[in-house]
Amino acid sequence: MRVQVAVVGGGPVGLLIAAELAAFGVDTVVLEARDDVSEQPKATTLHARAVQCLARRGRLPEGGFGGSVSGSFGGASGGCFAGGSSAADFHFAGVPGLVITVPEGEPVPILKCPQAELERLFERQARAAGARVLRGHAVTGLVEEPDAVVVTAAGPAGPVSCIAQYVVGADGARSLVRELAGIASDTYPATVSALAGQARLVDPGALSPGWHRTPRGWLAAKPDADGSLHLRTLDCAGAQGERGAAPTPEELEREVSRIAGRDIRLAEPRWLSRFSDFTRLARRFRAGRILLAGDAAHVHFPIGGQGLSTGVLDAVNLGWKLALTVRGEAGAELLDSYDRERRPAARRVIENTRAQLGLMRPVPEGDEVARMLGAVLADGGGEGLAGMVSGQDTVYERWVGSADAVRSRGGEGTFLANARLHTGGHRGGAETDLIGMLRGGGPVLLVLGGSVPDLYEELVRPWGGTVRVVRARAAAAVPYGAVLVRPDGYVGWAEAEGGGGGEGLREALAAYFGARCGELAVVGRPPYLRDSFG
C-alpha cells in the first residue's frame, strides 16, 4: 500500500489530522490497533483556542454537541453558532472562581464533549474526505528511507506494509512511532498516585459533586447523565508501586473513603484506571519524514482539562502545513515551523500543570493558599491564568521574514479574532465573518478598508493556486489594512491600513508557500479554494 501520509493512531488527534489532510486532497491512511472507538470516559474538555480553531476549520458539527456551541455572527459560519459574547466558570488547581471569556462572535470558551463522540465525528469527516481508516491494524515496525517511510502492521488478514511519504505518530503516551524513530524525551518521574472510575453512590448524599480537598488528598466528583459519578482521587504521598496493575473496585472505594475521611460505599464501578503526574516532552516533534502529535509528543498531569485541547491544536497546526508540503506548495521551513510553534506551547502546558499540582500538594498553609487564590480569582485577578489555561494567550514565534520586517509590521504569530465582513467580488459580495471565510479552506489574504486590492492581487499572483485573495469591509475595527490569515486562524503577515503597500508580503509568501518564479497562470483552483466570495 502506497500513500502520501500514514497516520498511526486513531484517537481524536490522529483522526483530526487525517480529516485535515484528506480535505486538502492528500492520500491518507490511518492505522489504528483498536477495532472500534473506546467508550471509556477520557477527556471531555475543549478549551477556547482549540474550539476557535476547529470552528475556522469547519470541524464543529452543525447544531454543536447537543446544542452546546454558540458564538459567531452567523453568516457562513454554520447553524451551530448563535451570537453573543460568553464566559465560563472554571478552576485553577481545583480552586473555583477562574472565569474564561472569549471575544464577541467566537464559539463558547469551554466546549464539553466526550472524547468518544469527538473521535466518531472526526472519523466521519476523515472518511467523507477520502481518508482510509484501517481499524484492527497494530503497527509493528517503522523504517525511514531517503524518500519514504515503510510502516508495517499486523492486520485482521495478516501483515500489512505501507509505504508513505510522511508518517505522523499520534499513537499516545507509549508511542511506538516515537520509540522506533529514536526521538528522545525530557521526562519528570511520577510523584503522586491517582485513580479514576465511574460509579454510583449507595448513599446519594455521601459525596457532593465538585472538588474536595482534605488533609489526605483530593476527590473530584462529576455527575453523569445516568446518575453516576465520574470519580478522580489524588494522593500526593508518593507514586504508585505497580503502575501497570489494574485497580479493583474495592481499591477505588477504599481510596475514596480514605481521602474523604468517612465510609463511602460505591455501586456498579466501571472504567477503572490509574494515572499520575509522569510528564514527558519529546525533544523534537519532527525527525525527517516522521512527526509526532498529541500524547505521543507530550504528556502531563491531567489537571485543567488541557490535554485534549493541546493535541487538537497540534493537529490543526500540522494538518495544513503537512498537506501543502506533500502537494509541493510549501516553503522549505514550513514543516519545521510545526516544531517551532507547538513544542513551546506544549512546554507551557507542562509548566502550568506542574505549577497547579504544586498548589494542590498538602502543606500546613494549604487552606490559606486556597482561600487566597480563590479570593484573587473571585476578584477578577485570574485573567492571565485564564488566557494560559484556555490557550488564548498563545503567540507563535515570528519565524517568517527578516527581523527588520517583523519589527516594522507586527501581528505575525497572533490569532485574528472573528469579525463581521462584507466581501466584494464579481458576484456582488456577501455578508459573512472571518470564521465563515476560513471555514475548512486554505490560506487567505484578506484585503480590508482603504487598501488597494489590485496591488495585493498582483503580489499574490504567483501563489494564486494556493492563496485566495478576499476583498472585504469589516463591520468593526480590524487592526490591519491587509492580513495573510493562515488556515488555523493565525496571522502569517500583516500591515496597518494605508501603510507599507505590501512590503514584505512576497517574502512571507515565499517563506510559507515556497519561492515562485514569474507569474504563474492558474488554470483552476483546488476544491478547497472554491468559494462564493469572488
Short mmCIF file of N, CA and C in Angstrom, two decimals, residues 287-413:
data_model
loop_
_atom_site.label_atom_id
_atom_site.label_comp_id
_atom_site.label_asym_id
_atom_site.label_seq_id
_atom_site.Cartn_x
_atom_site.Cartn_y
_atom_site.Cartn_z
N ALA A 287 11.25 14.44 13.03
CA ALA A 287 12.53 13.81 12.72
C ALA A 287 12.46 13.35 11.27
N GLY A 288 12.93 14.20 10.37
CA GLY A 288 12.86 13.87 8.94
C GLY A 288 11.43 13.76 8.46
N ARG A 289 11.05 12.56 8.03
CA ARG A 289 9.71 12.33 7.49
C ARG A 289 8.73 11.83 8.56
N ILE A 290 9.14 11.86 9.81
CA ILE A 290 8.30 11.37 10.89
C ILE A 290 7.97 12.53 11.83
N LEU A 291 6.69 12.67 12.16
CA LEU A 291 6.23 13.75 13.03
C LEU A 291 5.41 13.17 14.17
N LEU A 292 5.40 13.85 15.30
CA LEU A 292 4.63 13.44 16.47
C LEU A 292 3.57 14.49 16.79
N ALA A 293 2.45 14.02 17.33
CA ALA A 293 1.37 14.93 17.73
C ALA A 293 0.63 14.34 18.91
N GLY A 294 0.02 15.21 19.70
CA GLY A 294 -0.77 14.77 20.84
C GLY A 294 0.08 14.12 21.90
N ASP A 295 -0.47 13.11 22.58
CA ASP A 295 0.22 12.47 23.69
C ASP A 295 1.51 11.79 23.27
N ALA A 296 1.67 11.47 22.01
CA ALA A 296 2.94 10.91 21.54
C ALA A 296 4.07 11.92 21.68
N ALA A 297 3.72 13.21 21.66
CA ALA A 297 4.73 14.27 21.75
C ALA A 297 4.83 14.86 23.14
N HIS A 298 3.74 14.83 23.92
CA HIS A 298 3.75 15.48 25.24
C HIS A 298 2.70 14.86 26.14
N VAL A 299 3.08 14.63 27.39
CA VAL A 299 2.18 14.08 28.40
C VAL A 299 2.37 14.88 29.68
N HIS A 300 1.28 15.18 30.38
CA HIS A 300 1.37 15.97 31.60
C HIS A 300 0.28 15.54 32.57
N PHE A 301 0.36 16.01 33.79
CA PHE A 301 -0.67 15.74 34.79
C PHE A 301 -1.99 16.30 34.30
N PRO A 302 -3.07 15.51 34.30
CA PRO A 302 -4.33 15.95 33.68
C PRO A 302 -5.16 16.86 34.57
N ILE A 303 -4.62 18.00 34.91
CA ILE A 303 -5.37 18.99 35.67
C ILE A 303 -5.74 20.13 34.73
N GLY A 304 -6.97 20.58 34.79
CA GLY A 304 -7.38 21.71 33.95
C GLY A 304 -7.87 21.32 32.57
N GLY A 305 -7.95 20.02 32.28
CA GLY A 305 -8.52 19.58 31.01
C GLY A 305 -7.81 20.11 29.79
N GLN A 306 -6.48 20.24 29.85
CA GLN A 306 -5.74 20.86 28.75
C GLN A 306 -5.16 19.87 27.75
N GLY A 307 -5.17 18.57 28.07
CA GLY A 307 -4.52 17.59 27.21
C GLY A 307 -5.15 17.47 25.85
N LEU A 308 -6.48 17.30 25.80
CA LEU A 308 -7.17 17.14 24.52
C LEU A 308 -7.03 18.40 23.67
N SER A 309 -7.18 19.56 24.29
CA SER A 309 -7.06 20.81 23.54
C SER A 309 -5.66 20.97 22.94
N THR A 310 -4.64 20.62 23.70
CA THR A 310 -3.28 20.75 23.20
C THR A 310 -3.06 19.84 21.99
N GLY A 311 -3.60 18.61 22.05
CA GLY A 311 -3.49 17.72 20.90
C GLY A 311 -4.26 18.22 19.70
N VAL A 312 -5.45 18.76 19.92
CA VAL A 312 -6.24 19.33 18.82
C VAL A 312 -5.48 20.48 18.16
N LEU A 313 -4.86 21.33 18.96
CA LEU A 313 -4.10 22.44 18.39
C LEU A 313 -2.86 21.95 17.64
N ASP A 314 -2.25 20.85 18.09
CA ASP A 314 -1.20 20.22 17.28
C ASP A 314 -1.74 19.86 15.90
N ALA A 315 -2.91 19.23 15.90
CA ALA A 315 -3.47 18.71 14.65
C ALA A 315 -3.81 19.82 13.66
N VAL A 316 -4.43 20.91 14.14
CA VAL A 316 -4.80 21.98 13.20
C VAL A 316 -3.58 22.77 12.76
N ASN A 317 -2.50 22.74 13.55
CA ASN A 317 -1.26 23.40 13.14
C ASN A 317 -0.54 22.56 12.10
N LEU A 318 -0.48 21.25 12.33
CA LEU A 318 0.27 20.36 11.44
C LEU A 318 -0.47 20.05 10.16
N GLY A 319 -1.79 19.91 10.21
CA GLY A 319 -2.54 19.41 9.07
C GLY A 319 -2.28 20.18 7.79
N TRP A 320 -2.49 21.49 7.80
CA TRP A 320 -2.34 22.26 6.56
C TRP A 320 -0.87 22.37 6.14
N LYS A 321 0.03 22.41 7.11
CA LYS A 321 1.45 22.51 6.77
C LYS A 321 1.94 21.24 6.08
N LEU A 322 1.55 20.09 6.62
CA LEU A 322 1.96 18.84 6.00
C LEU A 322 1.28 18.65 4.65
N ALA A 323 0.01 19.07 4.56
CA ALA A 323 -0.71 18.95 3.29
C ALA A 323 -0.02 19.76 2.19
N LEU A 324 0.32 21.00 2.48
CA LEU A 324 0.96 21.84 1.46
C LEU A 324 2.36 21.32 1.14
N THR A 325 3.04 20.73 2.12
CA THR A 325 4.35 20.15 1.86
C THR A 325 4.23 18.98 0.89
N VAL A 326 3.27 18.09 1.14
CA VAL A 326 3.06 16.96 0.25
C VAL A 326 2.66 17.42 -1.14
N ARG A 327 1.88 18.47 -1.22
CA ARG A 327 1.42 18.99 -2.52
C ARG A 327 2.50 19.78 -3.25
N GLY A 328 3.63 20.01 -2.62
CA GLY A 328 4.70 20.80 -3.24
C GLY A 328 4.43 22.28 -3.22
N GLU A 329 3.59 22.75 -2.29
CA GLU A 329 3.21 24.17 -2.23
C GLU A 329 3.72 24.84 -0.97
N ALA A 330 4.70 24.25 -0.31
CA ALA A 330 5.20 24.79 0.96
C ALA A 330 6.62 25.30 0.81
N GLY A 331 6.96 26.30 1.62
CA GLY A 331 8.33 26.74 1.70
C GLY A 331 9.17 25.71 2.45
N ALA A 332 10.49 25.84 2.35
CA ALA A 332 11.38 24.85 2.94
C ALA A 332 11.24 24.78 4.45
N GLU A 333 10.85 25.89 5.10
CA GLU A 333 10.78 25.94 6.55
C GLU A 333 9.39 25.67 7.12
N LEU A 334 8.40 25.55 6.26
CA LEU A 334 7.03 25.49 6.77
C LEU A 334 6.82 24.28 7.68
N LEU A 335 7.25 23.10 7.27
CA LEU A 335 7.03 21.92 8.09
C LEU A 335 7.86 21.98 9.37
N ASP A 336 9.05 22.57 9.30
CA ASP A 336 9.85 22.74 10.52
C ASP A 336 9.18 23.66 11.52
N SER A 337 8.35 24.57 11.03
CA SER A 337 7.70 25.52 11.94
C SER A 337 6.69 24.84 12.85
N TYR A 338 6.27 23.63 12.50
CA TYR A 338 5.37 22.89 13.40
C TYR A 338 6.05 22.67 14.74
N ASP A 339 7.27 22.21 14.74
CA ASP A 339 8.02 22.02 15.99
C ASP A 339 8.27 23.37 16.67
N ARG A 340 8.63 24.37 15.91
CA ARG A 340 8.93 25.69 16.49
C ARG A 340 7.74 26.29 17.21
N GLU A 341 6.54 26.03 16.67
CA GLU A 341 5.35 26.64 17.25
C GLU A 341 4.70 25.78 18.33
N ARG A 342 4.59 24.49 18.08
CA ARG A 342 3.82 23.66 19.00
C ARG A 342 4.64 23.15 20.19
N ARG A 343 5.92 22.96 20.02
CA ARG A 343 6.69 22.43 21.16
C ARG A 343 6.76 23.44 22.31
N PRO A 344 7.02 24.73 22.05
CA PRO A 344 6.96 25.70 23.16
C PRO A 344 5.57 25.79 23.78
N ALA A 345 4.52 25.66 22.98
CA ALA A 345 3.16 25.69 23.53
C ALA A 345 2.93 24.50 24.45
N ALA A 346 3.41 23.32 24.06
CA ALA A 346 3.27 22.14 24.92
C ALA A 346 4.08 22.31 26.19
N ARG A 347 5.25 22.91 26.09
CA ARG A 347 6.08 23.14 27.27
C ARG A 347 5.35 24.04 28.27
N ARG A 348 4.65 25.04 27.80
CA ARG A 348 3.91 25.94 28.68
C ARG A 348 2.79 25.19 29.39
N VAL A 349 2.13 24.27 28.70
CA VAL A 349 1.09 23.48 29.34
C VAL A 349 1.69 22.61 30.43
N ILE A 350 2.83 22.01 30.15
CA ILE A 350 3.52 21.20 31.16
C ILE A 350 3.88 22.06 32.37
N GLU A 351 4.38 23.25 32.14
CA GLU A 351 4.77 24.12 33.25
C GLU A 351 3.56 24.50 34.10
N ASN A 352 2.45 24.84 33.46
CA ASN A 352 1.31 25.28 34.27
C ASN A 352 0.62 24.12 34.98
N THR A 353 0.65 22.91 34.40
CA THR A 353 0.06 21.78 35.11
C THR A 353 0.94 21.36 36.29
N ARG A 354 2.25 21.46 36.15
CA ARG A 354 3.14 21.17 37.28
C ARG A 354 2.95 22.21 38.38
N ALA A 355 2.73 23.47 37.97
CA ALA A 355 2.50 24.52 38.97
C ALA A 355 1.18 24.28 39.71
N GLN A 356 0.15 23.87 38.98
CA GLN A 356 -1.13 23.60 39.64
C GLN A 356 -1.01 22.44 40.63
N LEU A 357 -0.29 21.40 40.23
CA LEU A 357 -0.09 20.29 41.16
C LEU A 357 0.67 20.75 42.40
N GLY A 358 1.64 21.65 42.21
CA GLY A 358 2.37 22.18 43.36
C GLY A 358 1.45 22.87 44.35
N LEU A 359 0.45 23.59 43.83
CA LEU A 359 -0.51 24.25 44.71
C LEU A 359 -1.46 23.26 45.38
N MET A 360 -1.62 22.10 44.79
CA MET A 360 -2.54 21.11 45.33
C MET A 360 -1.89 20.21 46.38
N ARG A 361 -0.58 20.21 46.47
CA ARG A 361 0.09 19.33 47.42
C ARG A 361 -0.24 19.76 48.85
N PRO A 362 -0.40 18.79 49.75
CA PRO A 362 -0.76 19.13 51.13
C PRO A 362 0.41 19.76 51.88
N VAL A 363 0.22 20.98 52.33
CA VAL A 363 1.19 21.68 53.18
C VAL A 363 0.41 22.32 54.31
N PRO A 364 1.07 22.66 55.42
CA PRO A 364 0.33 23.25 56.55
C PRO A 364 -0.44 24.51 56.17
N GLU A 365 0.11 25.26 55.22
CA GLU A 365 -0.55 26.52 54.84
C GLU A 365 -1.53 26.33 53.68
N GLY A 366 -1.88 25.07 53.34
CA GLY A 366 -2.69 24.81 52.16
C GLY A 366 -4.03 25.50 52.16
N ASP A 367 -4.71 25.50 53.30
CA ASP A 367 -6.03 26.14 53.36
C ASP A 367 -5.92 27.64 53.10
N GLU A 368 -4.90 28.25 53.66
CA GLU A 368 -4.71 29.69 53.45
C GLU A 368 -4.39 30.00 51.98
N VAL A 369 -3.56 29.15 51.37
CA VAL A 369 -3.23 29.34 49.95
C VAL A 369 -4.49 29.23 49.10
N ALA A 370 -5.31 28.21 49.37
CA ALA A 370 -6.53 28.02 48.59
C ALA A 370 -7.49 29.19 48.76
N ARG A 371 -7.63 29.68 50.01
CA ARG A 371 -8.53 30.81 50.24
C ARG A 371 -8.03 32.07 49.54
N MET A 372 -6.74 32.30 49.61
CA MET A 372 -6.19 33.49 48.96
C MET A 372 -6.34 33.42 47.44
N LEU A 373 -6.02 32.24 46.87
CA LEU A 373 -6.17 32.09 45.42
C LEU A 373 -7.63 32.25 45.02
N GLY A 374 -8.54 31.66 45.79
CA GLY A 374 -9.96 31.81 45.49
C GLY A 374 -10.41 33.25 45.53
N ALA A 375 -9.90 34.02 46.49
CA ALA A 375 -10.27 35.44 46.58
C ALA A 375 -9.74 36.21 45.38
N VAL A 376 -8.52 35.91 44.96
CA VAL A 376 -7.94 36.59 43.80
C VAL A 376 -8.76 36.29 42.54
N LEU A 377 -9.13 35.02 42.36
CA LEU A 377 -9.91 34.65 41.19
C LEU A 377 -11.30 35.29 41.24
N ALA A 378 -11.93 35.28 42.41
CA ALA A 378 -13.26 35.87 42.54
C ALA A 378 -13.26 37.36 42.28
N ASP A 379 -12.11 38.01 42.52
CA ASP A 379 -11.99 39.46 42.32
C ASP A 379 -11.57 39.81 40.90
N GLY A 380 -11.57 38.81 40.02
CA GLY A 380 -11.22 39.07 38.63
C GLY A 380 -9.74 39.11 38.35
N GLY A 381 -8.94 38.58 39.27
CA GLY A 381 -7.50 38.64 39.08
C GLY A 381 -6.90 37.46 38.34
N GLY A 382 -7.75 36.62 37.74
CA GLY A 382 -7.24 35.43 37.06
C GLY A 382 -7.17 35.55 35.56
N GLU A 383 -7.17 36.77 35.02
CA GLU A 383 -7.22 36.93 33.56
C GLU A 383 -6.02 36.26 32.89
N GLY A 384 -4.83 36.46 33.46
CA GLY A 384 -3.65 35.84 32.88
C GLY A 384 -3.70 34.33 32.94
N LEU A 385 -4.19 33.79 34.06
CA LEU A 385 -4.33 32.35 34.19
C LEU A 385 -5.36 31.82 33.21
N ALA A 386 -6.45 32.56 33.01
CA ALA A 386 -7.49 32.13 32.08
C ALA A 386 -6.96 32.07 30.65
N GLY A 387 -6.17 33.07 30.26
CA GLY A 387 -5.58 33.06 28.93
C GLY A 387 -4.64 31.89 28.74
N MET A 388 -3.89 31.54 29.79
CA MET A 388 -2.95 30.44 29.71
C MET A 388 -3.68 29.10 29.60
N VAL A 389 -4.65 28.86 30.50
CA VAL A 389 -5.36 27.58 30.50
C VAL A 389 -6.17 27.40 29.22
N SER A 390 -6.79 28.46 28.73
CA SER A 390 -7.64 28.36 27.54
C SER A 390 -6.84 28.38 26.25
N GLY A 391 -5.54 28.66 26.32
CA GLY A 391 -4.71 28.72 25.12
C GLY A 391 -4.82 30.01 24.36
N GLN A 392 -5.62 30.97 24.86
CA GLN A 392 -5.84 32.20 24.09
C GLN A 392 -4.68 33.19 24.19
N ASP A 393 -3.72 32.92 25.06
CA ASP A 393 -2.56 33.80 25.11
C ASP A 393 -1.40 33.27 24.28
N THR A 394 -1.63 32.21 23.52
CA THR A 394 -0.56 31.62 22.70
C THR A 394 -0.24 32.51 21.51
N VAL A 395 1.00 32.93 21.42
CA VAL A 395 1.51 33.69 20.28
C VAL A 395 2.68 32.90 19.72
N TYR A 396 2.64 32.60 18.44
CA TYR A 396 3.68 31.80 17.83
C TYR A 396 4.89 32.64 17.45
N GLU A 397 6.04 31.99 17.46
CA GLU A 397 7.30 32.65 17.09
C GLU A 397 7.19 33.24 15.69
N ARG A 398 7.69 34.45 15.55
CA ARG A 398 7.65 35.12 14.24
C ARG A 398 8.87 34.70 13.43
N TRP A 399 8.74 33.53 12.81
CA TRP A 399 9.88 32.95 12.11
C TRP A 399 9.96 33.38 10.66
N VAL A 400 8.96 34.11 10.16
CA VAL A 400 8.91 34.49 8.76
C VAL A 400 9.53 35.86 8.56
N GLY A 401 10.43 35.99 7.61
CA GLY A 401 10.95 37.29 7.23
C GLY A 401 12.09 37.76 8.11
N SER A 402 12.68 38.87 7.72
CA SER A 402 13.81 39.43 8.45
C SER A 402 13.34 40.09 9.74
N ALA A 403 14.27 40.32 10.65
CA ALA A 403 13.93 40.97 11.92
C ALA A 403 13.41 42.38 11.69
N ASP A 404 14.00 43.10 10.75
CA ASP A 404 13.55 44.47 10.47
C ASP A 404 12.11 44.48 9.96
N ALA A 405 11.81 43.52 9.07
CA ALA A 405 10.46 43.47 8.52
C ALA A 405 9.45 43.15 9.62
N VAL A 406 9.83 42.24 10.53
CA VAL A 406 8.93 41.89 11.62
C VAL A 406 8.68 43.09 12.52
N ARG A 407 9.74 43.82 12.83
CA ARG A 407 9.58 44.98 13.72
C ARG A 407 8.70 46.05 13.08
N SER A 408 8.77 46.19 11.78
CA SER A 408 8.04 47.26 11.12
C SER A 408 6.55 46.95 10.98
N ARG A 409 6.19 45.67 11.01
CA ARG A 409 4.78 45.33 10.79
C ARG A 409 4.10 44.87 12.06
N GLY A 410 4.60 43.82 12.67
CA GLY A 410 3.94 43.26 13.83
C GLY A 410 2.72 42.45 13.45
N GLY A 411 2.18 41.73 14.40
CA GLY A 411 0.97 40.96 14.17
C GLY A 411 1.23 39.50 13.85
N GLU A 412 2.36 39.17 13.23
CA GLU A 412 2.63 37.79 12.86
C GLU A 412 2.66 36.90 14.11
N GLY A 413 2.02 35.77 14.00
CA GLY A 413 2.01 34.82 15.11
C GLY A 413 0.86 35.02 16.09
#
